[in-house]
PDB file of C-alpha atoms in Angstrom:
ATOM      1  CA  MET T 839      -2.093 -32.683 -17.368  1.00 46.00           C
ATOM      2  CA  SER T 840      -4.984 -30.488 -16.154  1.00 57.00           C
ATOM      3  CA  ASP T 841      -6.534 -27.930 -18.492  1.00 76.00           C
ATOM      4  CA  THR T 842      -7.621 -25.810 -15.527  1.00 86.00           C
ATOM      5  CA  PRO T 843      -5.983 -22.377 -15.789  1.00 93.00           C
ATOM      6  CA  PRO T 844      -4.291 -20.826 -12.755  1.00 96.00           C
ATOM      7  CA  ALA T 845      -6.628 -18.900 -10.499  1.00 97.00           C
ATOM      8  CA  LEU T 846      -4.407 -15.857 -11.020  1.00 98.00           C
ATOM      9  CA  GLU T 847      -1.661 -15.104 -13.521  1.00 98.00           C
ATOM     10  CA  ILE T 848       0.526 -12.023 -13.156  1.00 98.00           C
ATOM     11  CA  SER T 849       2.789 -11.578 -16.194  1.00 98.00           C
ATOM     12  CA  GLY T 850       5.353  -8.792 -16.607  1.00 98.00           C
ATOM     13  CA  VAL T 851       3.395  -6.293 -14.524  1.00 98.00           C
ATOM     14  CA  SER T 852       4.999  -2.910 -13.868  1.00 98.00           C
ATOM     15  CA  HIS T 853       3.508   0.278 -12.431  1.00 97.00           C
ATOM     16  CA  ARG T 854       4.780   3.801 -11.826  1.00 96.00           C
ATOM     17  CA  TYR T 855       3.658   6.699  -9.687  1.00 94.00           C
ATOM     18  CA  GLY T 856       5.184   9.437 -11.763  1.00 93.00           C
ATOM     19  CA  ALA T 857       8.938   8.832 -11.751  1.00 93.00           C
ATOM     20  CA  ARG T 858       8.776   6.235  -8.957  1.00 94.00           C
ATOM     21  CA  LEU T 859       8.699   2.601 -10.056  1.00 96.00           C
ATOM     22  CA  ALA T 860       6.330   0.793  -7.662  1.00 97.00           C
ATOM     23  CA  LEU T 861       6.279  -2.582  -9.445  1.00 98.00           C
ATOM     24  CA  ASP T 862       9.071  -3.807 -11.698  1.00 97.00           C
ATOM     25  CA  ASP T 863       8.228  -6.612 -14.159  1.00 97.00           C
ATOM     26  CA  VAL T 864       6.461  -8.818 -11.606  1.00 98.00           C
ATOM     27  CA  SER T 865       5.368 -12.307 -12.713  1.00 98.00           C
ATOM     28  CA  PHE T 866       3.898 -15.188 -10.695  1.00 98.00           C
ATOM     29  CA  SER T 867       0.794 -17.363 -10.553  1.00 97.00           C
ATOM     30  CA  VAL T 868      -1.640 -18.778  -8.006  1.00 97.00           C
ATOM     31  CA  ALA T 869      -2.738 -22.338  -8.737  1.00 96.00           C
ATOM     32  CA  SER T 870      -6.401 -23.271  -8.618  1.00 95.00           C
ATOM     33  CA  GLY T 871      -7.394 -24.267  -5.092  1.00 94.00           C
ATOM     34  CA  ALA T 872      -4.129 -23.010  -3.560  1.00 96.00           C
ATOM     35  CA  PHE T 873      -3.270 -20.733  -0.631  1.00 97.00           C
ATOM     36  CA  CYS T 874      -0.550 -18.344  -1.827  1.00 98.00           C
ATOM     37  CA  VAL T 875       1.138 -15.801   0.429  1.00 98.00           C
ATOM     38  CA  LEU T 876       2.348 -12.497  -1.021  1.00 98.00           C
ATOM     39  CA  LEU T 877       5.001 -11.545   1.532  1.00 97.00           C
ATOM     40  CA  GLY T 878       6.581  -8.110   1.753  1.00 96.00           C
ATOM     41  CA  LEU T 879       7.291  -5.165   3.998  1.00 94.00           C
ATOM     42  CA  ASN T 880       5.098  -2.084   3.982  1.00 90.00           C
ATOM     43  CA  GLY T 881       5.888  -0.254   0.747  1.00 90.00           C
ATOM     44  CA  ALA T 882       6.920  -3.418  -1.101  1.00 95.00           C
ATOM     45  CA  GLY T 883       4.195  -2.942  -3.719  1.00 96.00           C
ATOM     46  CA  LYS T 884       1.577  -5.374  -2.376  1.00 95.00           C
ATOM     47  CA  SER T 885      -1.263  -2.841  -2.244  1.00 94.00           C
ATOM     48  CA  THR T 886      -0.321  -1.450  -5.654  1.00 96.00           C
ATOM     49  CA  LEU T 887      -0.584  -4.943  -7.106  1.00 97.00           C
ATOM     50  CA  PHE T 888      -3.964  -5.436  -5.424  1.00 95.00           C
ATOM     51  CA  SER T 889      -5.167  -2.149  -6.879  1.00 95.00           C
ATOM     52  CA  LEU T 890      -4.215  -3.419 -10.345  1.00 97.00           C
ATOM     53  CA  ILE T 891      -5.843  -6.823  -9.800  1.00 97.00           C
ATOM     54  CA  THR T 892      -9.084  -5.148  -8.697  1.00 95.00           C
ATOM     55  CA  ARG T 893      -8.911  -2.461 -11.421  1.00 95.00           C
ATOM     56  CA  LEU T 894      -8.741   0.429  -8.986  1.00 93.00           C
ATOM     57  CA  PHE T 895      -5.662   1.350 -11.043  1.00 95.00           C
ATOM     58  CA  ALA T 896      -5.426   0.936 -14.803  1.00 94.00           C
ATOM     59  CA  LEU T 897      -2.991  -1.761 -15.922  1.00 95.00           C
ATOM     60  CA  ARG T 898      -0.642  -0.208 -18.482  1.00 93.00           C
ATOM     61  CA  ARG T 899       2.185  -2.738 -18.612  1.00 96.00           C
ATOM     62  CA  GLY T 900       1.821  -6.491 -18.324  1.00 97.00           C
ATOM     63  CA  VAL T 901      -1.060  -8.939 -18.224  1.00 98.00           C
ATOM     64  CA  ILE T 902      -3.291 -10.085 -15.380  1.00 98.00           C
ATOM     65  CA  LYS T 903      -5.620 -13.058 -15.834  1.00 98.00           C
ATOM     66  CA  VAL T 904      -8.217 -14.387 -13.411  1.00 97.00           C
ATOM     67  CA  LEU T 905      -9.187 -18.003 -14.174  1.00 96.00           C
ATOM     68  CA  GLY T 906      -7.814 -17.461 -17.676  1.00 96.00           C
ATOM     69  CA  ARG T 907      -9.814 -14.269 -18.252  1.00 96.00           C
ATOM     70  CA  ASP T 908      -7.725 -11.253 -19.241  1.00 97.00           C
ATOM     71  CA  LEU T 909      -8.479  -8.375 -16.881  1.00 96.00           C
ATOM     72  CA  ASN T 910      -7.974  -5.734 -19.582  1.00 94.00           C
ATOM     73  CA  LEU T 911      -9.719  -7.547 -22.441  1.00 95.00           C
ATOM     74  CA  ASN T 912     -12.609  -9.052 -20.479  1.00 95.00           C
ATOM     75  CA  PRO T 913     -12.831  -7.191 -17.162  1.00 94.00           C
ATOM     76  CA  GLY T 914     -16.438  -8.106 -16.345  1.00 93.00           C
ATOM     77  CA  ALA T 915     -15.844 -11.860 -16.585  1.00 94.00           C
ATOM     78  CA  ALA T 916     -12.527 -11.617 -14.710  1.00 95.00           C
ATOM     79  CA  LEU T 917     -13.899  -9.545 -11.824  1.00 94.00           C
ATOM     80  CA  ALA T 918     -16.939 -11.822 -11.495  1.00 93.00           C
ATOM     81  CA  GLU T 919     -14.540 -14.561 -10.350  1.00 94.00           C
ATOM     82  CA  LEU T 920     -12.873 -12.296  -7.791  1.00 96.00           C
ATOM     83  CA  GLY T 921     -13.683 -11.689  -4.129  1.00 95.00           C
ATOM     84  CA  VAL T 922     -11.739  -8.905  -2.410  1.00 95.00           C
ATOM     85  CA  VAL T 923     -10.922  -7.942   1.164  1.00 95.00           C
ATOM     86  CA  PHE T 924      -8.996  -4.678   1.261  1.00 91.00           C
ATOM     87  CA  GLN T 925      -6.654  -3.613   4.061  1.00 88.00           C
ATOM     88  CA  SER T 926      -8.925  -0.695   4.953  1.00 87.00           C
ATOM     89  CA  ARG T 927     -12.401  -1.508   6.232  1.00 86.00           C
ATOM     90  CA  THR T 928     -15.069  -1.154   3.535  1.00 91.00           C
ATOM     91  CA  LEU T 929     -18.227  -1.961   5.496  1.00 95.00           C
ATOM     92  CA  ASP T 930     -20.825   0.754   6.102  1.00 96.00           C
ATOM     93  CA  LEU T 931     -20.754   1.098   9.885  1.00 96.00           C
ATOM     94  CA  ASP T 932     -24.260   2.587  10.102  1.00 96.00           C
ATOM     95  CA  LEU T 933     -25.945  -0.239   8.182  1.00 97.00           C
ATOM     96  CA  SER T 934     -26.728  -3.630   9.618  1.00 97.00           C
ATOM     97  CA  VAL T 935     -24.578  -6.620   8.710  1.00 97.00           C
ATOM     98  CA  ALA T 936     -27.365  -7.981   6.479  1.00 97.00           C
ATOM     99  CA  GLN T 937     -27.859  -4.605   4.760  1.00 97.00           C
ATOM    100  CA  ASN T 938     -24.156  -4.558   3.857  1.00 97.00           C
ATOM    101  CA  PHE T 939     -24.612  -7.976   2.256  1.00 97.00           C
ATOM    102  CA  PHE T 940     -27.702  -6.927   0.305  1.00 96.00           C
ATOM    103  CA  TYR T 941     -25.932  -3.866  -1.057  1.00 95.00           C
ATOM    104  CA  HIS T 942     -23.022  -6.041  -2.210  1.00 94.00           C
ATOM    105  CA  ALA T 943     -25.473  -8.516  -3.758  1.00 95.00           C
ATOM    106  CA  ALA T 944     -27.192  -5.764  -5.739  1.00 95.00           C
ATOM    107  CA  LEU T 945     -23.848  -4.596  -7.128  1.00 91.00           C
ATOM    108  CA  HIS T 946     -23.181  -8.143  -8.372  1.00 92.00           C
ATOM    109  CA  GLY T 947     -26.645  -8.787  -9.783  1.00 92.00           C
ATOM    110  CA  VAL T 948     -27.708 -11.281  -7.106  1.00 93.00           C
ATOM    111  CA  GLY T 949     -31.467 -11.227  -6.499  1.00 95.00           C
ATOM    112  CA  ARG T 950     -32.891 -10.384  -3.082  1.00 94.00           C
ATOM    113  CA  LYS T 951     -34.211 -13.887  -2.294  1.00 96.00           C
ATOM    114  CA  GLU T 952     -30.952 -15.568  -3.298  1.00 96.00           C
ATOM    115  CA  ALA T 953     -28.965 -12.893  -1.469  1.00 96.00           C
ATOM    116  CA  ALA T 954     -30.909 -13.577   1.726  1.00 96.00           C
ATOM    117  CA  ARG T 955     -30.221 -17.313   1.429  1.00 96.00           C
ATOM    118  CA  ARG T 956     -26.495 -16.835   0.793  1.00 95.00           C
ATOM    119  CA  THR T 957     -26.200 -14.212   3.540  1.00 96.00           C
ATOM    120  CA  ALA T 958     -27.669 -16.597   6.100  1.00 96.00           C
ATOM    121  CA  GLU T 959     -25.360 -19.419   4.973  1.00 94.00           C
ATOM    122  CA  LEU T 960     -22.229 -17.286   4.973  1.00 94.00           C
ATOM    123  CA  LEU T 961     -22.892 -15.634   8.324  1.00 95.00           C
ATOM    124  CA  ALA T 962     -23.457 -19.077   9.820  1.00 93.00           C
ATOM    125  CA  ALA T 963     -20.153 -20.223   8.298  1.00 90.00           C
ATOM    126  CA  VAL T 964     -18.270 -17.416  10.076  1.00 92.00           C
ATOM    127  CA  ASN T 965     -20.234 -17.921  13.331  1.00 92.00           C
ATOM    128  CA  LEU T 966     -22.048 -14.597  13.119  1.00 95.00           C
ATOM    129  CA  ALA T 967     -25.584 -15.730  12.248  1.00 95.00           C
ATOM    130  CA  ASP T 968     -26.920 -14.007  15.361  1.00 96.00           C
ATOM    131  CA  ARG T 969     -25.465 -10.615  14.359  1.00 96.00           C
ATOM    132  CA  ALA T 970     -27.234 -10.160  10.997  1.00 96.00           C
ATOM    133  CA  LYS T 971     -29.501  -7.362  12.270  1.00 97.00           C
ATOM    134  CA  ASP T 972     -26.821  -5.588  14.293  1.00 97.00           C
ATOM    135  CA  LYS T 973     -25.170  -2.441  13.020  1.00 97.00           C
ATOM    136  CA  VAL T 974     -21.612  -3.079  11.901  1.00 97.00           C
ATOM    137  CA  ARG T 975     -20.209  -0.526  14.353  1.00 96.00           C
ATOM    138  CA  ALA T 976     -21.313  -2.815  17.204  1.00 97.00           C
ATOM    139  CA  LEU T 977     -18.916  -5.556  16.073  1.00 96.00           C
ATOM    140  CA  SER T 978     -15.328  -6.107  17.168  1.00 94.00           C
ATOM    141  CA  GLY T 979     -12.460  -5.723  14.696  1.00 93.00           C
ATOM    142  CA  GLY T 980     -12.154  -9.465  14.241  1.00 93.00           C
ATOM    143  CA  GLN T 981     -15.903  -9.831  13.705  1.00 94.00           C
ATOM    144  CA  MET T 982     -15.824  -7.076  11.070  1.00 95.00           C
ATOM    145  CA  ARG T 983     -13.069  -8.928   9.227  1.00 93.00           C
ATOM    146  CA  ARG T 984     -15.104 -12.141   9.272  1.00 94.00           C
ATOM    147  CA  VAL T 985     -18.086 -10.232   7.885  1.00 95.00           C
ATOM    148  CA  GLU T 986     -15.924  -8.742   5.118  1.00 95.00           C
ATOM    149  CA  ILE T 987     -14.615 -12.176   4.129  1.00 95.00           C
ATOM    150  CA  ALA T 988     -18.118 -13.639   4.124  1.00 94.00           C
ATOM    151  CA  ARG T 989     -19.423 -10.702   2.082  1.00 95.00           C
ATOM    152  CA  ALA T 990     -16.592 -11.119  -0.437  1.00 95.00           C
ATOM    153  CA  LEU T 991     -17.849 -14.671  -1.046  1.00 94.00           C
ATOM    154  CA  LEU T 992     -21.488 -13.677  -1.581  1.00 94.00           C
ATOM    155  CA  HIS T 993     -21.299 -13.656  -5.388  1.00 94.00           C
ATOM    156  CA  GLN T 994     -19.507 -17.034  -5.296  1.00 93.00           C
ATOM    157  CA  PRO T 995     -16.066 -16.048  -6.631  1.00 94.00           C
ATOM    158  CA  ARG T 996     -13.415 -18.691  -7.198  1.00 95.00           C
ATOM    159  CA  LEU T 997     -10.486 -16.455  -6.228  1.00 97.00           C
ATOM    160  CA  LEU T 998     -10.262 -14.542  -2.954  1.00 97.00           C
ATOM    161  CA  VAL T 999      -7.618 -11.833  -2.573  1.00 97.00           C
ATOM    162  CA  LEU T1000      -6.926 -10.338   0.853  1.00 96.00           C
ATOM    163  CA  ASP T1001      -4.615  -7.376   1.492  1.00 94.00           C
ATOM    164  CA  GLU T1002      -3.128  -7.486   5.023  1.00 93.00           C
ATOM    165  CA  PRO T1003      -6.429  -8.846   6.421  1.00 92.00           C
ATOM    166  CA  THR T1004      -5.164  -9.290  10.003  1.00 91.00           C
ATOM    167  CA  VAL T1005      -3.669  -5.810  10.500  1.00 88.00           C
ATOM    168  CA  GLY T1006      -4.810  -4.334  13.810  1.00 86.00           C
ATOM    169  CA  LEU T1007      -6.235  -7.592  15.160  1.00 89.00           C
ATOM    170  CA  ASP T1008      -5.134  -9.335  18.335  1.00 89.00           C
ATOM    171  CA  ILE T1009      -3.432 -12.718  18.178  1.00 90.00           C
ATOM    172  CA  GLY T1010      -6.646 -14.655  18.768  1.00 90.00           C
ATOM    173  CA  ALA T1011      -8.582 -12.837  16.058  1.00 89.00           C
ATOM    174  CA  ARG T1012      -5.662 -13.250  13.643  1.00 90.00           C
ATOM    175  CA  ALA T1013      -5.678 -17.000  14.234  1.00 91.00           C
ATOM    176  CA  ASP T1014      -9.451 -17.143  13.714  1.00 91.00           C
ATOM    177  CA  ILE T1015      -9.222 -15.306  10.368  1.00 92.00           C
ATOM    178  CA  LEU T1016      -6.428 -17.562   9.133  1.00 93.00           C
ATOM    179  CA  LYS T1017      -8.339 -20.685  10.169  1.00 92.00           C
ATOM    180  CA  LEU T1018     -11.453 -19.404   8.402  1.00 91.00           C
ATOM    181  CA  VAL T1019      -9.710 -18.680   5.103  1.00 94.00           C
ATOM    182  CA  ARG T1020      -7.643 -21.869   5.116  1.00 94.00           C
ATOM    183  CA  GLY T1021     -10.860 -23.768   5.742  1.00 92.00           C
ATOM    184  CA  LEU T1022     -12.397 -22.221   2.616  1.00 90.00           C
ATOM    185  CA  VAL T1023      -9.462 -23.506   0.590  1.00 93.00           C
ATOM    186  CA  ALA T1024      -9.747 -27.003   2.056  1.00 92.00           C
ATOM    187  CA  ARG T1025     -13.547 -27.354   1.924  1.00 90.00           C
ATOM    188  CA  GLU T1026     -14.651 -25.211  -0.992  1.00 89.00           C
ATOM    189  CA  GLY T1027     -11.589 -25.227  -3.248  1.00 91.00           C
ATOM    190  CA  VAL T1028     -11.431 -21.424  -3.166  1.00 94.00           C
ATOM    191  CA  SER T1029      -8.082 -20.057  -4.366  1.00 96.00           C
ATOM    192  CA  VAL T1030      -6.473 -17.439  -2.118  1.00 97.00           C
ATOM    193  CA  LEU T1031      -3.872 -14.697  -2.499  1.00 98.00           C
ATOM    194  CA  TRP T1032      -3.037 -13.555   1.038  1.00 97.00           C
ATOM    195  CA  ALA T1033      -0.847 -10.448   1.294  1.00 96.00           C
ATOM    196  CA  THR T1034       0.997  -9.927   4.571  1.00 95.00           C
ATOM    197  CA  HIS T1035       4.234  -8.774   6.197  1.00 94.00           C
ATOM    198  CA  LEU T1036       3.831 -11.308   9.017  1.00 94.00           C
ATOM    199  CA  THR T1037       5.873 -14.448   8.519  1.00 95.00           C
ATOM    200  CA  ASP T1038       4.075 -16.330  11.303  1.00 94.00           C
ATOM    201  CA  GLU T1039       0.987 -16.457   9.078  1.00 95.00           C
ATOM    202  CA  ILE T1040       2.777 -18.798   6.661  1.00 96.00           C
ATOM    203  CA  ASP T1041       2.443 -22.576   6.674  1.00 95.00           C
ATOM    204  CA  GLU T1042       5.267 -24.674   5.230  1.00 92.00           C
ATOM    205  CA  SER T1043       2.909 -26.062   2.571  1.00 93.00           C
ATOM    206  CA  ASP T1044       1.976 -22.568   1.284  1.00 96.00           C
ATOM    207  CA  LYS T1045       3.350 -21.071  -1.878  1.00 97.00           C
ATOM    208  CA  VAL T1046       5.200 -17.868  -1.005  1.00 97.00           C
ATOM    209  CA  VAL T1047       5.917 -14.929  -3.294  1.00 98.00           C
ATOM    210  CA  VAL T1048       8.418 -12.463  -1.792  1.00 97.00           C
ATOM    211  CA  LEU T1049       8.001  -8.903  -3.037  1.00 97.00           C
ATOM    212  CA  HIS T1050      10.531  -6.227  -2.062  1.00 96.00           C
ATOM    213  CA  LYS T1051      10.794  -2.661  -3.347  1.00 95.00           C
ATOM    214  CA  GLY T1052       8.484  -3.563  -6.214  1.00 96.00           C
ATOM    215  CA  ALA T1053      10.517  -6.551  -7.421  1.00 96.00           C
ATOM    216  CA  LEU T1054      10.006 -10.289  -7.080  1.00 97.00           C
ATOM    217  CA  ARG T1055      12.808 -11.621  -4.845  1.00 96.00           C
ATOM    218  CA  ALA T1056      11.745 -15.251  -4.291  1.00 95.00           C
ATOM    219  CA  GLU T1057       8.927 -17.629  -5.222  1.00 96.00           C
ATOM    220  CA  GLY T1058       8.167 -21.185  -4.209  1.00 96.00           C
ATOM    221  CA  LYS T1059       6.787 -23.490  -1.574  1.00 96.00           C
ATOM    222  CA  ALA T1060       7.646 -22.235   1.909  1.00 96.00           C
ATOM    223  CA  SER T1061       9.426 -25.463   2.797  1.00 95.00           C
ATOM    224  CA  ASP T1062      11.541 -25.167  -0.357  1.00 95.00           C
ATOM    225  CA  LEU T1063      12.486 -21.567   0.468  1.00 94.00           C
ATOM    226  CA  LEU T1064      13.577 -22.686   3.934  1.00 95.00           C
ATOM    227  CA  GLU T1065      15.744 -25.391   2.412  1.00 94.00           C
ATOM    228  CA  LYS T1066      17.168 -23.122  -0.288  1.00 93.00           C
ATOM    229  CA  THR T1067      18.165 -20.368   2.148  1.00 93.00           C
ATOM    230  CA  GLY T1068      19.208 -22.726   4.943  1.00 94.00           C
ATOM    231  CA  ALA T1069      17.069 -20.650   7.297  1.00 94.00           C
ATOM    232  CA  ALA T1070      15.637 -21.928  10.547  1.00 93.00           C
ATOM    233  CA  ASP T1071      12.287 -20.192  10.059  1.00 94.00           C
ATOM    234  CA  MET T1072      10.357 -18.116   7.537  1.00 94.00           C
ATOM    235  CA  ARG T1073      11.445 -14.803   9.062  1.00 94.00           C
ATOM    236  CA  ALA T1074      15.080 -15.719   8.468  1.00 95.00           C
ATOM    237  CA  ALA T1075      14.256 -17.027   4.979  1.00 94.00           C
ATOM    238  CA  PHE T1076      12.537 -13.737   4.181  1.00 95.00           C
ATOM    239  CA  VAL T1077      15.533 -11.716   5.385  1.00 94.00           C
ATOM    240  CA  ALA T1078      17.857 -13.904   3.318  1.00 94.00           C
ATOM    241  CA  SER T1079      15.664 -13.315   0.261  1.00 93.00           C
ATOM    242  CA  ILE T1080      15.638  -9.524   0.490  1.00 91.00           C
ATOM    243  CA  GLY T1081      19.098  -8.940   1.976  1.00 81.00           C
ATOM    244  CA  ALA T1082      19.991  -8.914   5.676  1.00 56.00           C
ATOM    245  CA  ASP T1083      20.668  -5.173   5.660  1.00 49.00           C
ATOM    246  CA  GLU T1084      17.065  -4.457   4.641  1.00 52.00           C
ATOM    247  CA  GLU T1085      15.283  -6.504   7.290  1.00 48.00           C
ATOM    248  CA  GLY T1086      12.983  -3.647   8.302  1.00 50.00           C
ATOM    249  CA  GLY T1087       9.595  -4.629   9.702  1.00 51.00           C
ATOM    250  CA  ALA T1088       9.256  -8.319   8.883  1.00 52.00           C
ATOM    251  CA  LEU T1089       7.795 -10.200  11.823  1.00 58.00           C
TER     252      LEU T1089
END
């Protein structure tokens, strides 16, 4: 039995916005080196959970651990293992691609020489080595996403969390982003939590965590959820998990 802790452990996490309960006793884990999909409609609580994982919001109920490090008790060590791609763009459009990387490196204590080396490697990995000196605003939406993913890996985290990373992208760019991130899992052993409302982004080998109205509705390997629900595809399995009358915007 391996002594390696899960890349991410969510235990009994709840969160309120005033009287509204946004997350209700949510618990699940992401295994080391795994691609885990957090599936839910808009408003399910995915972004709230990401805000807790990244400490944008204070965690008041429950425990979150990153590679065994408690986010409340040892936040510095936990966040050092975490790379984040938020739903909203976070690049500075008026800086060059490389300048965005150097700023990120400085925030994480990576020296200039090492930052330059890693920037070159990562931009090559996402096929954007020739755009390092270009201002970010000159890039397409898909290129910006690839830059954000590469930048999130600059400080060499072991867990990458992405909140709706393909929103607003065309079908080709969406496929490119998925291929890129799945490749990181396969080649580098990076663990991934991928939040989405798009069921066509799920592979049958993925672990899937279904979140609906702040509550965990289903958890397991995608192929097992298909078998359990008797559904023909993941969209139907998702609907079966949350209730057919609440289908909403699942695609």
